[in-house]
Amino acid sequence: MDKTIVRTVPPAPLPAALASWLAKLTLLHGVPFNYLVADARVLAPETIKFFEVDPTWSEALLDGALSIGRHYTASDAPSGSLVAETIGRADITGSVNELVPAIRRRQLKQADAGAPDPGPNVMTGFLLRSRVVSGWKSLDVLGYARGHSPYESEHGTLDPAEVKALGLLRLERLSPTVLFGLFAGSLYQLVLHQPPEAIHFGFDTLEAGASVTKNLRVPDTSWEDHAARFTSLSEQHQPFDKVFADAAHRVVDLAQLSRVVAARLAGAGKAPGYYAAAPAPTDEHQDHLVSSDFALEMVKGVGYVSFVNRPLPQAHP
């Protein structure tokens, strides 16, 4: 009785170029958009969708890519190359997964991490279809997992020191109005904001009649403490009048604004130590804030939008 003998070929190391290509494929580079969004109605204009990458689907994707190099025999027995691939499949998958977190770092020309990264166990992301994508091309994106999000910190259920962003694996504009993002981990909160260089002076609101409101910052210890942390929780939405030199054209009188902000802090008993309610004529500070403290009060961070990915409430029968 004839027997087919299959010789097991030791698996050769995966070529670096092939490993890199497979890692990019794992991050869905080159996957047709209609595979991601089968129907355009799923991603309507001015909408955002969250998703999780099915690891079984990713494994099938890699399997299909690797099948190009397989050889089959006329008999039912697997070829030596297929046996070798089967034996070395875990090593192949491990090599590819280690490269996945490094793909974006290399695209940004950042240094690789010192120790090999085993790669993400879970990959989640978002698809945003909006005019914002083309209007703000320097848009920055941050993602957070449950238990490490600013949302939980703001609601007092998480210590601020525990806030930690997820690793961003891929961020790409697929079209002028579609932004694609992929994170290592389970995405709970997504924050989209303008780039840091857009930081500026500003008010919180501009009311009718040239009135403005501003959240003032005060130290948790004293103004003389260089290690003090500043908070605006106690002096929120403070109203100010007559701060414009030309209200019609929104030209601010900075000297007057510095005086009224200082007076408001003094009235609340939280003015800087150098400030005096009735300063002497020789007092160089007079009745206003010094430039550094005035900047501290007036500076505003960039605008941002936050999405919290929570399950929809269950409909009652």
mmCIF file of C-alpha atoms in Angstrom:
data_model
loop_
_atom_site.group_PDB
_atom_site.id
_atom_site.type_symbol
_atom_site.label_atom_id
_atom_site.label_comp_id
_atom_site.label_asym_id
_atom_site.label_seq_id
_atom_site.Cartn_x
_atom_site.Cartn_y
_atom_site.Cartn_z
ATOM 1 C CA MET A 1 0.000 0.000 0.000
ATOM 2 C CA ASP A 2 1.478 3.329 -1.061
ATOM 3 C CA LYS A 3 1.949 5.943 1.588
ATOM 4 C CA THR A 4 2.488 9.605 0.971
ATOM 5 C CA ILE A 5 5.320 10.938 3.097
ATOM 6 C CA VAL A 6 5.141 14.609 4.026
ATOM 7 C CA ARG A 7 8.428 16.175 5.025
ATOM 8 C CA THR A 8 8.090 18.905 7.587
ATOM 9 C CA VAL A 9 10.064 21.966 6.563
ATOM 10 C CA PRO A 10 11.236 24.103 9.482
ATOM 11 C CA PRO A 11 9.487 27.487 9.197
ATOM 12 C CA ALA A 12 11.804 30.228 8.038
ATOM 13 C CA PRO A 13 11.715 33.609 9.806
ATOM 14 C CA LEU A 14 9.110 35.951 8.373
ATOM 15 C CA PRO A 15 10.798 38.540 6.101
ATOM 16 C CA ALA A 16 10.717 42.013 7.641
ATOM 17 C CA ALA A 17 8.935 43.559 4.647
ATOM 18 C CA LEU A 18 6.227 40.889 4.740
ATOM 19 C CA ALA A 19 5.782 41.220 8.501
ATOM 20 C CA SER A 20 5.384 44.998 8.127
ATOM 21 C CA TRP A 21 2.852 44.546 5.309
ATOM 22 C CA LEU A 22 0.821 42.079 7.374
ATOM 23 C CA ALA A 23 0.931 44.436 10.377
ATOM 24 C CA LYS A 24 -0.492 47.222 8.223
ATOM 25 C CA LEU A 25 -3.155 44.830 7.001
ATOM 26 C CA THR A 26 -4.053 44.098 10.624
ATOM 27 C CA LEU A 27 -4.628 47.847 11.017
ATOM 28 C CA LEU A 28 -6.955 47.641 7.982
ATOM 29 C CA HIS A 29 -4.607 49.457 5.599
ATOM 30 C CA GLY A 30 -5.641 48.594 2.074
ATOM 31 C CA VAL A 31 -9.000 47.110 3.106
ATOM 32 C CA PRO A 32 -11.705 48.507 0.754
ATOM 33 C CA PHE A 33 -13.924 51.075 2.440
ATOM 34 C CA ASN A 34 -17.092 49.182 1.483
ATOM 35 C CA TYR A 35 -15.801 46.299 3.609
ATOM 36 C CA LEU A 36 -15.818 48.659 6.593
ATOM 37 C CA VAL A 37 -19.055 50.452 5.741
ATOM 38 C CA ALA A 38 -21.219 48.192 3.634
ATOM 39 C CA ASP A 39 -24.009 50.764 3.230
ATOM 40 C CA ALA A 40 -23.490 54.540 3.053
ATOM 41 C CA ARG A 41 -26.601 55.029 5.177
ATOM 42 C CA VAL A 42 -24.747 53.488 8.112
ATOM 43 C CA LEU A 43 -22.404 56.494 8.136
ATOM 44 C CA ALA A 44 -24.680 59.398 7.285
ATOM 45 C CA PRO A 45 -23.301 62.968 7.034
ATOM 46 C CA GLU A 46 -22.439 64.578 10.386
ATOM 47 C CA THR A 47 -22.386 61.292 12.293
ATOM 48 C CA ILE A 48 -19.829 59.261 14.225
ATOM 49 C CA LYS A 49 -19.781 55.495 14.643
ATOM 50 C CA PHE A 50 -17.790 53.396 17.103
ATOM 51 C CA PHE A 51 -16.682 49.860 16.345
ATOM 52 C CA GLU A 52 -14.617 46.940 17.645
ATOM 53 C CA VAL A 53 -12.443 44.844 15.344
ATOM 54 C CA ASP A 54 -13.455 41.177 15.520
ATOM 55 C CA PRO A 55 -10.223 39.202 16.148
ATOM 56 C CA THR A 56 -11.681 36.233 14.256
ATOM 57 C CA TRP A 57 -12.209 38.471 11.224
ATOM 58 C CA SER A 58 -8.630 39.767 11.547
ATOM 59 C CA GLU A 59 -7.306 36.212 11.718
ATOM 60 C CA ALA A 60 -9.280 35.310 8.585
ATOM 61 C CA LEU A 61 -7.857 38.391 6.861
ATOM 62 C CA LEU A 62 -4.289 37.327 7.656
ATOM 63 C CA ASP A 63 -5.075 33.755 6.642
ATOM 64 C CA GLY A 64 -6.272 34.934 3.251
ATOM 65 C CA ALA A 65 -3.133 37.011 2.759
ATOM 66 C CA LEU A 66 -0.854 34.108 3.708
ATOM 67 C CA SER A 67 -2.709 31.694 1.455
ATOM 68 C CA ILE A 68 -1.044 33.281 -1.583
ATOM 69 C CA GLY A 69 2.190 31.431 -0.826
ATOM 70 C CA ARG A 70 0.715 28.025 -0.128
ATOM 71 C CA HIS A 71 1.264 24.976 -2.303
ATOM 72 C CA TYR A 72 -1.019 21.987 -2.476
ATOM 73 C CA THR A 73 -0.411 18.402 -3.603
ATOM 74 C CA ALA A 74 -2.612 16.328 -5.815
ATOM 75 C CA SER A 75 -3.331 13.998 -2.920
ATOM 76 C CA ASP A 76 -5.282 14.741 0.211
ATOM 77 C CA ALA A 77 -2.076 15.163 2.196
ATOM 78 C CA PRO A 78 -0.965 18.716 2.968
ATOM 79 C CA SER A 79 2.229 19.963 1.363
ATOM 80 C CA GLY A 80 5.386 20.532 3.333
ATOM 81 C CA SER A 81 5.052 24.305 3.049
ATOM 82 C CA LEU A 82 1.511 24.216 4.442
ATOM 83 C CA VAL A 83 2.623 22.027 7.335
ATOM 84 C CA ALA A 84 5.469 24.449 8.030
ATOM 85 C CA GLU A 85 3.081 27.394 7.979
ATOM 86 C CA THR A 86 0.720 25.612 10.368
ATOM 87 C CA ILE A 87 3.552 24.856 12.772
ATOM 88 C CA GLY A 88 4.930 28.374 12.626
ATOM 89 C CA ARG A 89 1.588 30.193 12.576
ATOM 90 C CA ALA A 90 1.820 31.268 16.220
ATOM 91 C CA ASP A 91 5.287 32.724 15.602
ATOM 92 C CA ILE A 92 4.045 34.483 12.476
ATOM 93 C CA THR A 93 1.083 35.991 14.315
ATOM 94 C CA GLY A 94 3.328 37.041 17.209
ATOM 95 C CA SER A 95 5.818 38.729 14.879
ATOM 96 C CA VAL A 96 3.052 40.635 13.126
ATOM 97 C CA ASN A 97 1.328 41.704 16.352
ATOM 98 C CA GLU A 98 4.583 43.033 17.787
ATOM 99 C CA LEU A 99 4.890 45.348 14.787
ATOM 100 C CA VAL A 100 1.318 46.687 14.981
ATOM 101 C CA PRO A 101 1.923 49.349 17.703
ATOM 102 C CA ALA A 102 5.107 50.503 15.927
ATOM 103 C CA ILE A 103 3.509 51.225 12.527
ATOM 104 C CA ARG A 104 2.179 54.662 13.482
ATOM 105 C CA ARG A 105 5.353 55.580 15.391
ATOM 106 C CA ARG A 106 7.408 54.839 12.295
ATOM 107 C CA GLN A 107 5.050 56.855 10.109
ATOM 108 C CA LEU A 108 5.549 59.810 12.471
ATOM 109 C CA LYS A 109 9.323 59.107 12.580
ATOM 110 C CA GLN A 110 9.212 58.512 16.320
ATOM 111 C CA ALA A 111 11.610 56.225 18.163
ATOM 112 C CA ASP A 112 10.452 52.657 18.691
ATOM 113 C CA ALA A 113 9.749 51.448 22.201
ATOM 114 C CA GLY A 114 12.686 49.763 23.903
ATOM 115 C CA ALA A 115 11.024 46.436 24.727
ATOM 116 C CA PRO A 116 8.946 44.481 22.182
ATOM 117 C CA ASP A 117 5.234 45.153 22.499
ATOM 118 C CA PRO A 118 3.042 42.049 22.385
ATOM 119 C CA GLY A 119 0.405 44.038 20.510
ATOM 120 C CA PRO A 120 -3.162 44.887 21.462
ATOM 121 C CA ASN A 121 -5.585 42.205 22.587
ATOM 122 C CA VAL A 122 -8.506 44.440 21.610
ATOM 123 C CA MET A 123 -8.705 47.057 18.869
ATOM 124 C CA THR A 124 -11.543 49.559 18.771
ATOM 125 C CA GLY A 125 -12.067 52.723 16.812
ATOM 126 C CA PHE A 126 -14.349 55.259 15.227
ATOM 127 C CA LEU A 127 -15.465 56.568 11.862
ATOM 128 C CA LEU A 128 -16.391 60.247 11.712
ATOM 129 C CA ARG A 129 -18.148 61.690 8.682
ATOM 130 C CA SER A 130 -18.330 65.458 8.972
ATOM 131 C CA ARG A 131 -17.286 68.735 7.374
ATOM 132 C CA VAL A 132 -15.088 69.172 10.448
ATOM 133 C CA VAL A 133 -12.623 66.701 8.913
ATOM 134 C CA SER A 134 -11.840 69.017 6.006
ATOM 135 C CA GLY A 135 -12.341 72.242 7.985
ATOM 136 C CA TRP A 136 -9.865 71.384 10.754
ATOM 137 C CA LYS A 137 -7.055 69.399 9.165
ATOM 138 C CA SER A 138 -4.884 69.601 12.296
ATOM 139 C CA LEU A 139 -7.547 67.999 14.450
ATOM 140 C CA ASP A 140 -6.071 66.059 17.374
ATOM 141 C CA VAL A 141 -7.675 62.867 18.689
ATOM 142 C CA LEU A 142 -7.448 61.214 22.104
ATOM 143 C CA GLY A 143 -9.136 58.021 23.240
ATOM 144 C CA TYR A 144 -9.654 56.678 26.767
ATOM 145 C CA ALA A 145 -10.760 53.360 28.221
ATOM 146 C CA ARG A 146 -13.376 53.025 30.954
ATOM 147 C CA GLY A 147 -11.645 53.502 34.281
ATOM 148 C CA HIS A 148 -9.084 55.922 32.837
ATOM 149 C CA SER A 149 -11.223 58.652 31.215
ATOM 150 C CA PRO A 150 -11.486 62.414 31.878
ATOM 151 C CA TYR A 151 -15.284 61.968 31.885
ATOM 152 C CA GLU A 152 -15.084 59.828 35.009
ATOM 153 C CA SER A 153 -12.580 62.208 36.582
ATOM 154 C CA GLU A 154 -14.849 65.210 35.947
ATOM 155 C CA HIS A 155 -17.725 63.359 37.629
ATOM 156 C CA GLY A 156 -15.655 62.561 40.708
ATOM 157 C CA THR A 157 -15.504 58.784 40.213
ATOM 158 C CA LEU A 158 -11.831 58.696 39.219
ATOM 159 C CA ASP A 159 -8.676 60.294 40.574
ATOM 160 C CA PRO A 160 -7.193 62.710 37.967
ATOM 161 C CA ALA A 161 -3.848 60.896 38.272
ATOM 162 C CA GLU A 162 -5.489 57.757 36.865
ATOM 163 C CA VAL A 163 -6.521 59.405 33.586
ATOM 164 C CA LYS A 164 -4.542 57.737 30.807
ATOM 165 C CA ALA A 165 -5.003 57.831 27.035
ATOM 166 C CA LEU A 166 -5.136 54.723 24.873
ATOM 167 C CA GLY A 167 -2.425 54.058 22.330
ATOM 168 C CA LEU A 168 -3.421 55.421 18.933
ATOM 169 C CA LEU A 169 -2.669 52.818 16.266
ATOM 170 C CA ARG A 170 -3.982 54.590 13.208
ATOM 171 C CA LEU A 171 -5.482 57.988 12.366
ATOM 172 C CA GLU A 172 -6.217 58.715 8.728
ATOM 173 C CA ARG A 173 -8.527 60.747 6.533
ATOM 174 C CA LEU A 174 -10.127 58.287 4.150
ATOM 175 C CA SER A 175 -11.797 61.115 2.232
ATOM 176 C CA PRO A 176 -12.207 64.886 2.631
ATOM 177 C CA THR A 177 -15.065 64.271 5.086
ATOM 178 C CA VAL A 178 -14.281 60.867 6.661
ATOM 179 C CA LEU A 179 -11.813 60.383 9.527
ATOM 180 C CA PHE A 180 -10.785 56.894 10.658
ATOM 181 C CA GLY A 181 -9.208 56.159 14.038
ATOM 182 C CA LEU A 182 -8.044 52.910 15.618
ATOM 183 C CA PHE A 183 -6.927 52.417 19.230
ATOM 184 C CA ALA A 184 -5.222 49.681 21.229
ATOM 185 C CA GLY A 185 -7.833 48.848 23.828
ATOM 186 C CA SER A 186 -11.534 49.339 24.405
ATOM 187 C CA LEU A 187 -12.587 52.894 23.527
ATOM 188 C CA TYR A 188 -14.917 54.514 26.078
ATOM 189 C CA GLN A 189 -14.365 58.261 25.627
ATOM 190 C CA LEU A 190 -13.233 60.007 22.452
ATOM 191 C CA VAL A 191 -12.004 63.610 22.533
ATOM 192 C CA LEU A 192 -11.573 65.674 19.351
ATOM 193 C CA HIS A 193 -9.864 69.022 19.778
ATOM 194 C CA GLN A 194 -8.036 71.756 17.943
ATOM 195 C CA PRO A 195 -4.224 71.595 17.928
ATOM 196 C CA PRO A 196 -2.429 72.992 21.022
ATOM 197 C CA GLU A 197 -1.058 75.960 19.076
ATOM 198 C CA ALA A 198 -4.622 77.319 18.956
ATOM 199 C CA ILE A 199 -4.394 78.267 22.666
ATOM 200 C CA HIS A 200 -5.521 81.867 23.214
ATOM 201 C CA PHE A 201 -6.998 84.470 25.564
ATOM 202 C CA GLY A 202 -10.771 84.460 25.770
ATOM 203 C CA PHE A 203 -14.025 84.583 27.679
ATOM 204 C CA ASP A 204 -16.454 81.773 28.331
ATOM 205 C CA THR A 205 -19.521 83.598 27.023
ATOM 206 C CA LEU A 206 -20.340 86.956 25.482
ATOM 207 C CA GLU A 207 -23.724 88.165 26.680
ATOM 208 C CA ALA A 208 -26.049 90.805 25.287
ATOM 209 C CA GLY A 209 -25.018 94.337 26.147
ATOM 210 C CA ALA A 210 -21.265 93.671 25.960
ATOM 211 C CA SER A 211 -21.261 91.687 29.198
ATOM 212 C CA VAL A 212 -18.941 88.681 29.453
ATOM 213 C CA THR A 213 -18.468 85.738 31.788
ATOM 214 C CA LYS A 214 -15.245 84.041 32.808
ATOM 215 C CA ASN A 215 -14.176 81.135 35.012
ATOM 216 C CA LEU A 216 -11.446 82.508 37.274
ATOM 217 C CA ARG A 217 -8.569 80.348 38.496
ATOM 218 C CA VAL A 218 -7.431 80.371 42.126
ATOM 219 C CA PRO A 219 -4.648 78.378 43.827
ATOM 220 C CA ASP A 220 -5.469 75.598 46.275
ATOM 221 C CA THR A 221 -2.842 76.939 48.711
ATOM 222 C CA SER A 222 -1.532 80.448 47.991
ATOM 223 C CA TRP A 223 -0.346 82.551 45.068
ATOM 224 C CA GLU A 224 3.186 82.473 46.501
ATOM 225 C CA ASP A 225 3.296 78.652 46.390
ATOM 226 C CA HIS A 226 5.001 77.705 43.109
ATOM 227 C CA ALA A 227 3.766 74.116 43.463
ATOM 228 C CA ALA A 228 0.130 75.148 43.918
ATOM 229 C CA ARG A 229 -2.556 73.637 41.724
ATOM 230 C CA PHE A 230 -5.124 76.027 40.288
ATOM 231 C CA THR A 231 -8.823 75.359 39.992
ATOM 232 C CA SER A 232 -11.763 77.252 38.512
ATOM 233 C CA LEU A 233 -14.485 75.204 40.220
ATOM 234 C CA SER A 234 -15.177 77.795 42.936
ATOM 235 C CA GLU A 235 -15.247 80.915 40.742
ATOM 236 C CA GLN A 236 -17.219 79.827 37.710
ATOM 237 C CA HIS A 237 -19.236 82.022 35.328
ATOM 238 C CA GLN A 238 -18.158 85.314 36.870
ATOM 239 C CA PRO A 239 -19.888 88.227 35.054
ATOM 240 C CA PHE A 240 -17.965 91.327 33.977
ATOM 241 C CA ASP A 241 -19.260 94.570 32.484
ATOM 242 C CA LYS A 242 -17.548 97.510 30.777
ATOM 243 C CA VAL A 243 -14.468 95.599 29.651
ATOM 244 C CA PHE A 244 -14.646 96.702 26.001
ATOM 245 C CA ALA A 245 -12.936 99.771 24.587
ATOM 246 C CA ASP A 246 -15.209 99.336 21.548
ATOM 247 C CA ALA A 247 -18.050 96.906 22.181
ATOM 248 C CA ALA A 248 -19.376 97.136 18.612
ATOM 249 C CA HIS A 249 -16.071 95.805 17.238
ATOM 250 C CA ARG A 250 -15.314 93.638 20.309
ATOM 251 C CA VAL A 251 -12.100 95.494 21.167
ATOM 252 C CA VAL A 252 -11.142 94.699 24.760
ATOM 253 C CA ASP A 253 -9.692 97.279 27.181
ATOM 254 C CA LEU A 254 -7.013 95.035 28.730
ATOM 255 C CA ALA A 255 -6.089 97.454 31.524
ATOM 256 C CA GLN A 256 -9.717 97.763 32.596
ATOM 257 C CA LEU A 257 -10.198 94.003 32.307
ATOM 258 C CA SER A 258 -7.181 93.402 34.553
ATOM 259 C CA ARG A 259 -8.626 95.792 37.146
ATOM 260 C CA VAL A 260 -12.096 94.247 37.260
ATOM 261 C CA VAL A 261 -10.733 90.685 37.406
ATOM 262 C CA ALA A 262 -8.430 91.670 40.283
ATOM 263 C CA ALA A 263 -11.301 93.383 42.094
ATOM 264 C CA ARG A 264 -13.499 90.290 41.716
ATOM 265 C CA LEU A 265 -10.768 88.054 43.164
ATOM 266 C CA ALA A 266 -10.242 90.519 46.022
ATOM 267 C CA GLY A 267 -13.974 90.592 46.733
ATOM 268 C CA ALA A 268 -13.949 86.823 47.057
ATOM 269 C CA GLY A 269 -10.915 86.963 49.353
ATOM 270 C CA LYS A 270 -8.754 85.155 46.799
ATOM 271 C CA ALA A 271 -6.622 87.917 45.309
ATOM 272 C CA PRO A 272 -2.823 87.556 44.982
ATOM 273 C CA GLY A 273 -0.793 88.637 47.995
ATOM 274 C CA TYR A 274 0.603 91.736 46.288
ATOM 275 C CA TYR A 275 -2.834 93.072 45.441
ATOM 276 C CA ALA A 276 -4.265 95.803 47.702
ATOM 277 C CA ALA A 277 -7.837 97.024 47.626
ATOM 278 C CA ALA A 278 -6.634 100.596 48.257
ATOM 279 C CA PRO A 279 -3.038 100.675 47.032
ATOM 280 C CA ALA A 280 -0.630 103.454 47.844
ATOM 281 C CA PRO A 281 0.115 105.908 45.016
ATOM 282 C CA THR A 282 3.624 104.493 44.765
ATOM 283 C CA ASP A 283 2.434 100.913 44.424
ATOM 284 C CA GLU A 284 3.616 99.805 40.967
ATOM 285 C CA HIS A 285 0.823 97.272 40.727
ATOM 286 C CA GLN A 286 -1.853 99.854 41.477
ATOM 287 C CA ASP A 287 -5.199 98.010 41.428
ATOM 288 C CA HIS A 288 -4.606 95.416 38.730
ATOM 289 C CA LEU A 289 -2.974 92.021 38.221
ATOM 290 C CA VAL A 290 0.623 91.631 37.116
ATOM 291 C CA SER A 291 1.001 90.299 33.591
ATOM 292 C CA SER A 292 1.721 86.676 34.588
ATOM 293 C CA ASP A 293 -1.358 86.398 36.816
ATOM 294 C CA PHE A 294 -3.504 88.191 34.245
ATOM 295 C CA ALA A 295 -2.358 85.669 31.607
ATOM 296 C CA LEU A 296 -3.165 82.815 33.983
ATOM 297 C CA GLU A 297 -6.727 84.081 34.341
ATOM 298 C CA MET A 298 -7.332 84.839 30.684
ATOM 299 C CA VAL A 299 -5.724 81.927 28.850
ATOM 300 C CA LYS A 300 -8.130 79.388 27.384
ATOM 301 C CA GLY A 301 -7.415 75.949 26.076
ATOM 302 C CA VAL A 302 -8.455 74.830 22.652
ATOM 303 C CA GLY A 303 -12.024 73.926 21.873
ATOM 304 C CA TYR A 304 -12.924 70.253 22.013
ATOM 305 C CA VAL A 305 -15.820 67.850 21.593
ATOM 306 C CA SER A 306 -16.124 64.712 23.692
ATOM 307 C CA PHE A 307 -18.077 61.539 22.949
ATOM 308 C CA VAL A 308 -18.736 58.899 25.602
ATOM 309 C CA ASN A 309 -19.366 55.471 24.135
ATOM 310 C CA ARG A 310 -22.064 54.126 26.434
ATOM 311 C CA PRO A 311 -24.626 51.403 25.682
ATOM 312 C CA LEU A 312 -27.990 52.663 24.508
ATOM 313 C CA PRO A 313 -30.768 52.403 27.096
ATOM 314 C CA GLN A 314 -32.862 49.296 26.749
ATOM 315 C CA ALA A 315 -36.288 49.888 25.260
ATOM 316 C CA HIS A 316 -39.161 48.868 27.504
ATOM 317 C CA PRO A 317 -41.605 46.352 26.019
#
